[in-house]
């Protein structure tokens, strides 16, 4: 293999490039991405709070980037993938023997508020800078739509900055698909405990305001005042550029348990990859930092081998910082969940999920050591 093109220069793309070099690839390496490599998780936490700057978000130092000996095409997007190679938005085409698809995902928007000022998403550094600028203008009534991890982290940051915050969640219990109903409810209690209003089980019906948003209308007829709205309603994989490529796409790039597509010269990693998870027995997309980081080594080895010789079989793990607390989760949630250390009332505990007597998952709040110990038993 003489040339590898890595499409996407965030965590998954950068780690894939580093893993290719670590495994002895000495050929031409082309890095293609709209943005330089930077760390996204702090955007909804320390960056919004002003604890770190944009310079602190770099995923690698200049020496590390130089060590890759790569050609960088930053500020340019991939437009399509075809037999001739990857065609970029500047009209050039990069031909390669191997391709890494690491284009990640893009934030879903609130379509009904598309033309209103004061409505934000939070996915990129540009998004975070824009939101941070508005928050700095003074106390405001902030409505966060979506009580997932991003929404909860934004709500936490806004509250710590002194804003009045309301969180609206369409599901009856926040985070239930991830943590299960019982632990999702426990996580949801953090909002009220920090003077943040949570409205769950009600969908957003529309928005008030002609030029700038002034309120959020709910399906039950209520209207919540809003000087600022942040949409935390998930993300969709960035796969439009693969139309007509022959690469199978269905809510992400379809890959096997080794992150390899039906074409062994093409791999996909990170948020964009919908891989066959042996632990769950189906395909999933793991939209978390650790998955993007850990998939890279597996995928790079398989690309260089020209076949799937190793598999990604790690239990899903992620963390979230909310209202000064650390939430950690690994594995798969089930209805059989038991508190094994600490107590729920204090919000300092470890919970274990079981299926048929077997440990399937672990969830903890402010209990990193016992969490790590139990996680090893998964």
mmCIF file of C-alpha atoms in Angstrom:
data_model
loop_
_atom_site.group_PDB
_atom_site.id
_atom_site.type_symbol
_atom_site.label_atom_id
_atom_site.label_comp_id
_atom_site.label_asym_id
_atom_site.label_seq_id
_atom_site.Cartn_x
_atom_site.Cartn_y
_atom_site.Cartn_z
ATOM 1 C CA UNK A 1 0.000 0.000 0.000
ATOM 2 C CA UNK A 2 1.584 3.227 -1.186
ATOM 3 C CA UNK A 3 -0.994 5.943 -0.403
ATOM 4 C CA UNK A 4 -3.662 6.251 2.286
ATOM 5 C CA UNK A 5 -6.163 9.097 2.360
ATOM 6 C CA UNK A 6 -7.693 9.893 5.744
ATOM 7 C CA UNK A 7 -10.930 11.826 5.309
ATOM 8 C CA UNK A 8 -11.660 13.578 8.584
ATOM 9 C CA UNK A 9 -9.048 15.188 10.822
ATOM 10 C CA UNK A 10 -10.690 15.048 14.232
ATOM 11 C CA UNK A 11 -9.890 12.433 16.881
ATOM 12 C CA UNK A 12 -10.752 9.296 14.865
ATOM 13 C CA UNK A 13 -8.879 10.480 11.789
ATOM 14 C CA UNK A 14 -5.799 11.651 13.662
ATOM 15 C CA UNK A 15 -5.561 8.472 15.740
ATOM 16 C CA UNK A 16 -5.975 6.341 12.610
ATOM 17 C CA UNK A 17 -3.073 8.153 10.966
ATOM 18 C CA UNK A 18 -0.914 7.708 14.057
ATOM 19 C CA UNK A 19 -1.796 4.007 14.254
ATOM 20 C CA UNK A 20 -0.927 3.492 10.581
ATOM 21 C CA UNK A 21 2.520 4.965 11.155
ATOM 22 C CA UNK A 22 2.974 2.983 14.383
ATOM 23 C CA UNK A 23 2.232 -0.201 12.454
ATOM 24 C CA UNK A 24 4.919 0.489 9.904
ATOM 25 C CA UNK A 25 3.110 2.267 7.077
ATOM 26 C CA UNK A 26 5.774 4.388 5.392
ATOM 27 C CA UNK A 27 3.871 5.509 2.300
ATOM 28 C CA UNK A 28 2.123 8.743 1.398
ATOM 29 C CA UNK A 29 -0.413 9.838 4.004
ATOM 30 C CA UNK A 30 -2.953 12.525 3.080
ATOM 31 C CA UNK A 31 -5.077 14.146 5.797
ATOM 32 C CA UNK A 32 -8.273 15.820 4.539
ATOM 33 C CA UNK A 33 -10.548 17.789 6.842
ATOM 34 C CA UNK A 34 -12.608 20.916 7.298
ATOM 35 C CA UNK A 35 -10.888 21.685 10.621
ATOM 36 C CA UNK A 36 -7.532 21.015 12.274
ATOM 37 C CA UNK A 37 -7.479 18.314 14.987
ATOM 38 C CA UNK A 38 -8.951 19.484 18.290
ATOM 39 C CA UNK A 39 -10.697 17.911 21.254
ATOM 40 C CA UNK A 40 -14.493 18.271 21.239
ATOM 41 C CA UNK A 41 -15.646 17.072 24.708
ATOM 42 C CA UNK A 42 -14.417 20.229 26.524
ATOM 43 C CA UNK A 43 -16.516 22.466 24.238
ATOM 44 C CA UNK A 44 -19.660 21.902 26.328
ATOM 45 C CA UNK A 45 -17.800 22.094 29.620
ATOM 46 C CA UNK A 46 -14.533 23.902 30.383
ATOM 47 C CA UNK A 47 -14.452 25.929 27.164
ATOM 48 C CA UNK A 48 -17.915 27.403 27.732
ATOM 49 C CA UNK A 49 -16.955 28.110 31.342
ATOM 50 C CA UNK A 50 -13.815 29.964 30.247
ATOM 51 C CA UNK A 51 -11.470 27.575 32.040
ATOM 52 C CA UNK A 52 -9.579 26.786 28.842
ATOM 53 C CA UNK A 53 -8.977 28.537 25.527
ATOM 54 C CA UNK A 54 -9.080 27.309 21.943
ATOM 55 C CA UNK A 55 -5.321 26.744 22.099
ATOM 56 C CA UNK A 56 -5.833 24.221 24.904
ATOM 57 C CA UNK A 57 -8.040 22.037 22.697
ATOM 58 C CA UNK A 58 -5.267 20.781 20.405
ATOM 59 C CA UNK A 59 -5.230 16.991 20.112
ATOM 60 C CA UNK A 60 -1.522 16.889 19.340
ATOM 61 C CA UNK A 61 1.502 19.154 19.509
ATOM 62 C CA UNK A 62 3.264 20.361 16.383
ATOM 63 C CA UNK A 63 6.078 17.862 16.910
ATOM 64 C CA UNK A 64 3.567 15.008 16.930
ATOM 65 C CA UNK A 65 1.903 16.282 13.782
ATOM 66 C CA UNK A 66 5.269 16.688 12.061
ATOM 67 C CA UNK A 67 6.150 13.108 13.023
ATOM 68 C CA UNK A 68 3.240 11.864 10.917
ATOM 69 C CA UNK A 69 4.998 13.134 7.801
ATOM 70 C CA UNK A 70 1.569 13.716 6.255
ATOM 71 C CA UNK A 71 0.161 16.045 3.619
ATOM 72 C CA UNK A 72 -2.497 18.197 5.251
ATOM 73 C CA UNK A 73 -5.508 19.477 3.297
ATOM 74 C CA UNK A 74 -7.215 21.422 6.090
ATOM 75 C CA UNK A 75 -10.149 23.737 5.447
ATOM 76 C CA UNK A 76 -11.239 21.568 2.545
ATOM 77 C CA UNK A 77 -14.027 18.992 2.542
ATOM 78 C CA UNK A 78 -14.391 15.743 0.655
ATOM 79 C CA UNK A 79 -17.087 16.119 -1.995
ATOM 80 C CA UNK A 80 -17.306 12.549 -3.236
ATOM 81 C CA UNK A 81 -15.540 9.219 -3.318
ATOM 82 C CA UNK A 82 -15.214 7.426 -6.637
ATOM 83 C CA UNK A 83 -13.025 5.085 -8.630
ATOM 84 C CA UNK A 84 -10.573 7.900 -9.285
ATOM 85 C CA UNK A 85 -10.221 8.748 -5.582
ATOM 86 C CA UNK A 86 -11.503 11.416 -3.206
ATOM 87 C CA UNK A 87 -12.608 14.609 -4.941
ATOM 88 C CA UNK A 88 -12.317 17.692 -2.751
ATOM 89 C CA UNK A 89 -14.302 20.920 -2.714
ATOM 90 C CA UNK A 90 -11.345 22.749 -4.277
ATOM 91 C CA UNK A 91 -11.643 20.509 -7.345
ATOM 92 C CA UNK A 92 -8.591 18.346 -6.720
ATOM 93 C CA UNK A 93 -8.727 14.560 -6.517
ATOM 94 C CA UNK A 94 -6.610 12.394 -4.219
ATOM 95 C CA UNK A 95 -6.054 8.861 -5.510
ATOM 96 C CA UNK A 96 -5.125 6.287 -2.862
ATOM 97 C CA UNK A 97 -4.736 2.574 -2.265
ATOM 98 C CA UNK A 98 -6.538 2.791 1.066
ATOM 99 C CA UNK A 99 -9.145 5.113 2.549
ATOM 100 C CA UNK A 100 -10.054 5.970 6.141
ATOM 101 C CA UNK A 101 -13.538 7.454 6.543
ATOM 102 C CA UNK A 102 -13.531 9.525 9.721
ATOM 103 C CA UNK A 103 -15.905 12.365 8.859
ATOM 104 C CA UNK A 104 -17.775 12.127 12.147
ATOM 105 C CA UNK A 105 -21.241 13.561 12.516
ATOM 106 C CA UNK A 106 -23.043 16.887 12.359
ATOM 107 C CA UNK A 107 -25.450 18.300 14.925
ATOM 108 C CA UNK A 108 -29.136 17.902 14.276
ATOM 109 C CA UNK A 109 -30.941 21.230 14.169
ATOM 110 C CA UNK A 110 -34.342 22.499 15.234
ATOM 111 C CA UNK A 111 -35.827 22.994 11.782
ATOM 112 C CA UNK A 112 -38.667 25.262 12.928
ATOM 113 C CA UNK A 113 -36.120 27.728 14.380
ATOM 114 C CA UNK A 114 -33.715 27.683 11.446
ATOM 115 C CA UNK A 115 -34.033 31.401 10.662
ATOM 116 C CA UNK A 116 -34.181 32.746 14.199
ATOM 117 C CA UNK A 117 -31.227 34.416 15.868
ATOM 118 C CA UNK A 118 -30.300 33.141 19.298
ATOM 119 C CA UNK A 119 -30.734 29.453 18.425
ATOM 120 C CA UNK A 120 -27.549 27.404 18.683
ATOM 121 C CA UNK A 121 -26.168 23.920 18.243
ATOM 122 C CA UNK A 122 -22.917 22.770 19.819
ATOM 123 C CA UNK A 123 -20.720 20.509 17.761
ATOM 124 C CA UNK A 124 -17.752 22.522 16.503
ATOM 125 C CA UNK A 125 -15.380 25.083 17.939
ATOM 126 C CA UNK A 126 -17.130 27.723 15.848
ATOM 127 C CA UNK A 127 -20.443 26.732 17.469
ATOM 128 C CA UNK A 128 -18.894 26.966 20.931
ATOM 129 C CA UNK A 129 -17.330 30.365 20.263
ATOM 130 C CA UNK A 130 -20.674 31.728 19.043
ATOM 131 C CA UNK A 131 -22.580 30.383 22.037
ATOM 132 C CA UNK A 132 -19.941 31.549 24.498
ATOM 133 C CA UNK A 133 -20.074 35.063 23.034
ATOM 134 C CA UNK A 134 -23.843 35.298 23.547
ATOM 135 C CA UNK A 135 -23.668 33.882 27.052
ATOM 136 C CA UNK A 136 -21.102 36.530 27.968
ATOM 137 C CA UNK A 137 -23.580 39.295 27.130
ATOM 138 C CA UNK A 138 -25.254 38.923 30.520
ATOM 139 C CA UNK A 139 -27.840 36.894 32.459
ATOM 140 C CA UNK A 140 -30.377 35.303 30.171
ATOM 141 C CA UNK A 141 -33.190 32.799 30.105
ATOM 142 C CA UNK A 142 -31.646 29.782 28.396
ATOM 143 C CA UNK A 143 -33.699 26.881 27.089
ATOM 144 C CA UNK A 144 -31.847 23.683 26.274
ATOM 145 C CA UNK A 145 -33.794 21.304 24.048
ATOM 146 C CA UNK A 146 -32.665 17.756 24.773
ATOM 147 C CA UNK A 147 -31.498 16.288 28.090
ATOM 148 C CA UNK A 148 -28.869 13.956 26.686
ATOM 149 C CA UNK A 149 -25.255 14.310 27.741
ATOM 150 C CA UNK A 150 -24.503 17.329 25.557
ATOM 151 C CA UNK A 151 -27.721 19.063 26.601
ATOM 152 C CA UNK A 152 -27.101 18.329 30.270
ATOM 153 C CA UNK A 153 -23.514 19.575 30.079
ATOM 154 C CA UNK A 154 -24.590 22.796 28.354
ATOM 155 C CA UNK A 155 -27.323 23.315 30.938
ATOM 156 C CA UNK A 156 -24.782 22.789 33.694
ATOM 157 C CA UNK A 157 -22.339 25.294 32.178
ATOM 158 C CA UNK A 158 -25.053 27.899 31.628
ATOM 159 C CA UNK A 159 -26.268 27.557 35.210
ATOM 160 C CA UNK A 160 -22.735 27.859 36.602
ATOM 161 C CA UNK A 161 -22.387 31.030 34.528
ATOM 162 C CA UNK A 162 -25.407 32.504 36.295
ATOM 163 C CA UNK A 163 -28.121 32.065 33.681
ATOM 164 C CA UNK A 164 -31.644 30.841 34.316
ATOM 165 C CA UNK A 165 -31.973 27.468 32.594
ATOM 166 C CA UNK A 166 -34.854 25.268 31.476
ATOM 167 C CA UNK A 167 -34.229 21.844 29.932
ATOM 168 C CA UNK A 168 -36.912 20.325 27.701
ATOM 169 C CA UNK A 169 -36.832 16.598 27.000
ATOM 170 C CA UNK A 170 -39.360 14.760 24.818
ATOM 171 C CA UNK A 171 -38.822 11.434 26.599
ATOM 172 C CA UNK A 172 -40.460 10.888 29.993
ATOM 173 C CA UNK A 173 -37.089 10.009 31.552
ATOM 174 C CA UNK A 174 -33.825 11.678 30.458
ATOM 175 C CA UNK A 175 -31.082 9.327 29.248
ATOM 176 C CA UNK A 176 -33.308 6.259 29.632
ATOM 177 C CA UNK A 177 -32.097 4.659 26.358
ATOM 178 C CA UNK A 178 -28.522 4.777 27.650
ATOM 179 C CA UNK A 179 -28.771 4.400 31.432
ATOM 180 C CA UNK A 180 -32.150 2.719 31.774
ATOM 181 C CA UNK A 181 -35.210 4.325 33.344
ATOM 182 C CA UNK A 182 -34.095 4.111 36.978
ATOM 183 C CA UNK A 183 -30.617 5.562 36.563
ATOM 184 C CA UNK A 184 -31.834 8.007 33.916
ATOM 185 C CA UNK A 185 -34.232 9.428 36.496
ATOM 186 C CA UNK A 186 -31.397 9.710 39.023
ATOM 187 C CA UNK A 187 -29.258 11.616 36.521
ATOM 188 C CA UNK A 188 -32.226 13.830 35.729
ATOM 189 C CA UNK A 189 -32.499 14.819 39.405
ATOM 190 C CA UNK A 190 -29.206 16.695 39.086
ATOM 191 C CA UNK A 191 -31.013 19.461 37.207
ATOM 192 C CA UNK A 192 -33.519 20.274 39.955
ATOM 193 C CA UNK A 193 -30.826 19.963 42.607
ATOM 194 C CA UNK A 194 -28.992 22.785 40.837
ATOM 195 C CA UNK A 195 -32.001 25.073 40.265
ATOM 196 C CA UNK A 196 -32.472 24.051 36.655
ATOM 197 C CA UNK A 197 -36.035 23.399 35.532
ATOM 198 C CA UNK A 198 -36.517 20.078 33.729
ATOM 199 C CA UNK A 199 -39.650 19.551 31.638
ATOM 200 C CA UNK A 200 -39.778 15.925 30.499
ATOM 201 C CA UNK A 201 -42.266 13.983 28.412
ATOM 202 C CA UNK A 202 -43.271 16.969 26.286
ATOM 203 C CA UNK A 203 -42.159 17.715 22.724
ATOM 204 C CA UNK A 204 -41.275 21.104 21.294
ATOM 205 C CA UNK A 205 -44.011 22.341 18.926
ATOM 206 C CA UNK A 206 -42.469 25.599 17.723
ATOM 207 C CA UNK A 207 -40.784 28.858 18.609
ATOM 208 C CA UNK A 208 -41.823 32.429 19.313
ATOM 209 C CA UNK A 209 -40.091 35.436 17.809
ATOM 210 C CA UNK A 210 -39.922 37.111 14.396
ATOM 211 C CA UNK A 211 -36.211 37.841 14.016
ATOM 212 C CA UNK A 212 -34.792 36.533 17.278
ATOM 213 C CA UNK A 213 -36.141 33.733 19.434
ATOM 214 C CA UNK A 214 -38.222 34.863 22.418
ATOM 215 C CA UNK A 215 -39.793 31.610 23.504
ATOM 216 C CA UNK A 216 -40.239 27.895 22.996
ATOM 217 C CA UNK A 217 -43.748 26.510 22.428
ATOM 218 C CA UNK A 218 -44.489 23.085 23.805
ATOM 219 C CA UNK A 219 -46.895 20.480 22.464
ATOM 220 C CA UNK A 220 -49.079 20.837 25.580
ATOM 221 C CA UNK A 221 -49.700 24.522 24.826
ATOM 222 C CA UNK A 222 -47.195 26.084 27.212
ATOM 223 C CA UNK A 223 -44.677 28.665 26.087
ATOM 224 C CA UNK A 224 -41.307 28.930 27.848
ATOM 225 C CA UNK A 225 -39.541 32.262 27.684
ATOM 226 C CA UNK A 226 -36.147 32.058 25.989
ATOM 227 C CA UNK A 227 -33.481 34.651 25.266
ATOM 228 C CA UNK A 228 -31.285 31.850 23.991
ATOM 229 C CA UNK A 229 -31.977 28.303 22.805
ATOM 230 C CA UNK A 230 -29.453 25.470 22.532
ATOM 231 C CA UNK A 231 -30.391 22.341 20.605
ATOM 232 C CA UNK A 232 -28.948 19.172 22.073
ATOM 233 C CA UNK A 233 -31.026 16.783 19.980
ATOM 234 C CA UNK A 234 -28.342 14.455 18.730
ATOM 235 C CA UNK A 235 -26.225 14.195 15.618
ATOM 236 C CA UNK A 236 -26.354 12.499 12.242
ATOM 237 C CA UNK A 237 -23.373 10.830 10.537
ATOM 238 C CA UNK A 238 -21.633 12.900 7.846
ATOM 239 C CA UNK A 239 -22.084 10.522 4.909
ATOM 240 C CA UNK A 240 -23.674 12.643 2.154
ATOM 241 C CA UNK A 241 -20.357 12.838 0.308
ATOM 242 C CA UNK A 242 -20.396 9.033 -0.083
ATOM 243 C CA UNK A 243 -23.505 9.023 -2.299
ATOM 244 C CA UNK A 244 -22.758 6.999 -5.414
ATOM 245 C CA UNK A 245 -19.489 5.644 -3.996
ATOM 246 C CA UNK A 246 -20.681 2.072 -3.633
ATOM 247 C CA UNK A 247 -19.975 2.220 0.111
ATOM 248 C CA UNK A 248 -23.020 0.966 2.033
ATOM 249 C CA UNK A 249 -24.550 3.646 4.263
ATOM 250 C CA UNK A 250 -27.452 3.323 6.706
ATOM 251 C CA UNK A 251 -27.315 5.696 9.668
ATOM 252 C CA UNK A 252 -23.554 5.611 9.242
ATOM 253 C CA UNK A 253 -21.018 3.717 7.171
ATOM 254 C CA UNK A 254 -21.738 -0.001 7.515
ATOM 255 C CA UNK A 255 -18.648 -1.880 8.662
ATOM 256 C CA UNK A 256 -17.903 -5.230 10.255
ATOM 257 C CA UNK A 257 -16.559 -5.806 13.757
ATOM 258 C CA UNK A 258 -13.131 -4.721 12.522
ATOM 259 C CA UNK A 259 -14.355 -1.372 11.151
ATOM 260 C CA UNK A 260 -13.910 -2.611 7.557
ATOM 261 C CA UNK A 261 -16.462 -1.954 4.794
ATOM 262 C CA UNK A 262 -17.367 -4.481 2.102
ATOM 263 C CA UNK A 263 -14.324 -3.074 0.281
ATOM 264 C CA UNK A 264 -11.245 -4.056 2.366
ATOM 265 C CA UNK A 265 -9.433 -0.958 1.079
ATOM 266 C CA UNK A 266 -11.940 1.269 2.897
ATOM 267 C CA UNK A 267 -12.365 1.468 6.671
ATOM 268 C CA UNK A 268 -14.539 3.742 8.819
ATOM 269 C CA UNK A 269 -13.942 4.864 12.403
ATOM 270 C CA UNK A 270 -15.521 7.088 15.007
ATOM 271 C CA UNK A 271 -19.006 8.613 14.987
ATOM 272 C CA UNK A 272 -19.533 7.884 11.295
ATOM 273 C CA UNK A 273 -18.943 4.117 11.622
ATOM 274 C CA UNK A 274 -21.866 1.796 12.279
ATOM 275 C CA UNK A 275 -20.015 -1.334 13.245
ATOM 276 C CA UNK A 276 -21.116 -4.863 14.019
ATOM 277 C CA UNK A 277 -20.935 -5.071 17.796
ATOM 278 C CA UNK A 278 -20.377 -8.623 18.979
ATOM 279 C CA UNK A 279 -21.403 -7.689 22.520
ATOM 280 C CA UNK A 280 -24.836 -6.451 21.434
ATOM 281 C CA UNK A 281 -25.311 -8.745 18.454
ATOM 282 C CA UNK A 282 -26.178 -5.881 16.099
ATOM 283 C CA UNK A 283 -24.719 -2.844 14.418
ATOM 284 C CA UNK A 284 -24.283 0.305 16.505
ATOM 285 C CA UNK A 285 -22.691 3.721 16.256
ATOM 286 C CA UNK A 286 -20.579 4.620 19.274
ATOM 287 C CA UNK A 287 -20.602 8.416 19.458
ATOM 288 C CA UNK A 288 -18.063 8.694 22.235
ATOM 289 C CA UNK A 289 -14.448 9.841 22.548
ATOM 290 C CA UNK A 290 -13.142 6.496 23.762
ATOM 291 C CA UNK A 291 -14.670 4.562 20.859
ATOM 292 C CA UNK A 292 -13.116 6.894 18.288
ATOM 293 C CA UNK A 293 -9.776 6.623 20.047
ATOM 294 C CA UNK A 294 -9.800 2.828 20.401
ATOM 295 C CA UNK A 295 -11.279 1.860 17.026
ATOM 296 C CA UNK A 296 -8.376 3.480 15.203
ATOM 297 C CA UNK A 297 -5.814 0.796 16.063
ATOM 298 C CA UNK A 298 -8.125 -2.061 15.086
ATOM 299 C CA UNK A 299 -9.128 -0.416 11.810
ATOM 300 C CA UNK A 300 -5.552 0.540 10.854
ATOM 301 C CA UNK A 301 -4.307 -3.015 11.398
ATOM 302 C CA UNK A 302 -7.084 -4.408 9.223
ATOM 303 C CA UNK A 303 -6.514 -1.867 6.452
ATOM 304 C CA UNK A 304 -2.833 -2.739 6.241
ATOM 305 C CA UNK A 305 -3.639 -6.467 6.327
ATOM 306 C CA UNK A 306 -6.193 -6.114 3.538
ATOM 307 C CA UNK A 307 -8.693 -8.139 5.558
ATOM 308 C CA UNK A 308 -10.360 -8.250 8.967
ATOM 309 C CA UNK A 309 -7.776 -9.898 11.173
ATOM 310 C CA UNK A 310 -8.686 -8.214 14.456
ATOM 311 C CA UNK A 311 -11.924 -6.967 15.989
ATOM 312 C CA UNK A 312 -13.166 -4.032 18.037
ATOM 313 C CA UNK A 313 -14.715 -5.655 21.086
ATOM 314 C CA UNK A 314 -14.422 -3.064 23.848
ATOM 315 C CA UNK A 315 -17.347 -2.298 26.114
ATOM 316 C CA UNK A 316 -18.696 1.175 25.449
ATOM 317 C CA UNK A 317 -17.373 3.730 27.936
ATOM 318 C CA UNK A 318 -18.066 7.412 28.348
ATOM 319 C CA UNK A 319 -18.083 10.103 30.985
ATOM 320 C CA UNK A 320 -19.905 13.373 31.504
ATOM 321 C CA UNK A 321 -19.258 16.325 33.809
ATOM 322 C CA UNK A 322 -22.450 17.953 35.097
ATOM 323 C CA UNK A 323 -22.896 20.460 37.906
ATOM 324 C CA UNK A 324 -19.484 19.668 39.344
ATOM 325 C CA UNK A 325 -20.077 15.908 39.315
ATOM 326 C CA UNK A 326 -18.473 13.166 37.228
ATOM 327 C CA UNK A 327 -20.828 10.616 35.637
ATOM 328 C CA UNK A 328 -19.275 7.427 34.180
ATOM 329 C CA UNK A 329 -20.854 4.553 32.299
ATOM 330 C CA UNK A 330 -19.540 1.388 30.657
ATOM 331 C CA UNK A 331 -21.203 -1.586 29.021
ATOM 332 C CA UNK A 332 -24.919 -2.102 28.406
ATOM 333 C CA UNK A 333 -27.827 -1.030 30.601
ATOM 334 C CA UNK A 334 -30.534 -3.532 31.588
ATOM 335 C CA UNK A 335 -33.635 -3.392 33.799
ATOM 336 C CA UNK A 336 -31.817 -5.368 36.502
ATOM 337 C CA UNK A 337 -29.733 -2.617 38.099
ATOM 338 C CA UNK A 338 -28.422 -2.709 41.667
ATOM 339 C CA UNK A 339 -26.616 -0.178 43.839
ATOM 340 C CA UNK A 340 -23.385 -1.873 44.915
ATOM 341 C CA UNK A 341 -21.639 1.000 46.677
ATOM 342 C CA UNK A 342 -22.688 4.370 48.107
ATOM 343 C CA UNK A 343 -26.244 5.701 48.005
ATOM 344 C CA UNK A 344 -28.403 7.399 45.408
ATOM 345 C CA UNK A 345 -29.572 10.201 47.715
ATOM 346 C CA UNK A 346 -26.063 11.628 48.053
ATOM 347 C CA UNK A 347 -25.417 11.226 44.319
ATOM 348 C CA UNK A 348 -22.230 9.339 45.108
ATOM 349 C CA UNK A 349 -22.639 5.692 44.187
ATOM 350 C CA UNK A 350 -21.905 2.808 41.818
ATOM 351 C CA UNK A 351 -24.668 0.818 40.129
ATOM 352 C CA UNK A 352 -24.262 -2.526 38.359
ATOM 353 C CA UNK A 353 -26.474 -3.855 35.563
ATOM 354 C CA UNK A 354 -27.079 -7.595 35.141
ATOM 355 C CA UNK A 355 -28.645 -9.960 32.656
ATOM 356 C CA UNK A 356 -29.136 -13.597 33.598
ATOM 357 C CA UNK A 357 -26.714 -13.217 36.477
ATOM 358 C CA UNK A 358 -23.954 -11.770 34.287
ATOM 359 C CA UNK A 359 -22.603 -8.247 34.754
ATOM 360 C CA UNK A 360 -23.395 -6.171 31.641
ATOM 361 C CA UNK A 361 -22.818 -2.563 32.669
ATOM 362 C CA UNK A 362 -21.629 -0.123 35.319
ATOM 363 C CA UNK A 363 -22.801 3.413 36.121
ATOM 364 C CA UNK A 364 -21.335 5.729 38.731
ATOM 365 C CA UNK A 365 -21.540 9.270 39.984
ATOM 366 C CA UNK A 366 -18.485 10.698 41.747
ATOM 367 C CA UNK A 367 -17.061 7.223 42.439
ATOM 368 C CA UNK A 368 -14.189 6.787 39.970
ATOM 369 C CA UNK A 369 -12.145 4.164 41.847
ATOM 370 C CA UNK A 370 -14.909 1.630 42.554
ATOM 371 C CA UNK A 371 -16.273 2.263 39.060
ATOM 372 C CA UNK A 372 -12.931 1.390 37.477
ATOM 373 C CA UNK A 373 -12.612 -1.730 39.611
ATOM 374 C CA UNK A 374 -16.064 -2.993 38.644
ATOM 375 C CA UNK A 375 -15.577 -2.014 35.008
ATOM 376 C CA UNK A 376 -12.685 -4.463 34.795
ATOM 377 C CA UNK A 377 -15.114 -7.273 35.592
ATOM 378 C CA UNK A 378 -17.224 -6.614 32.493
#
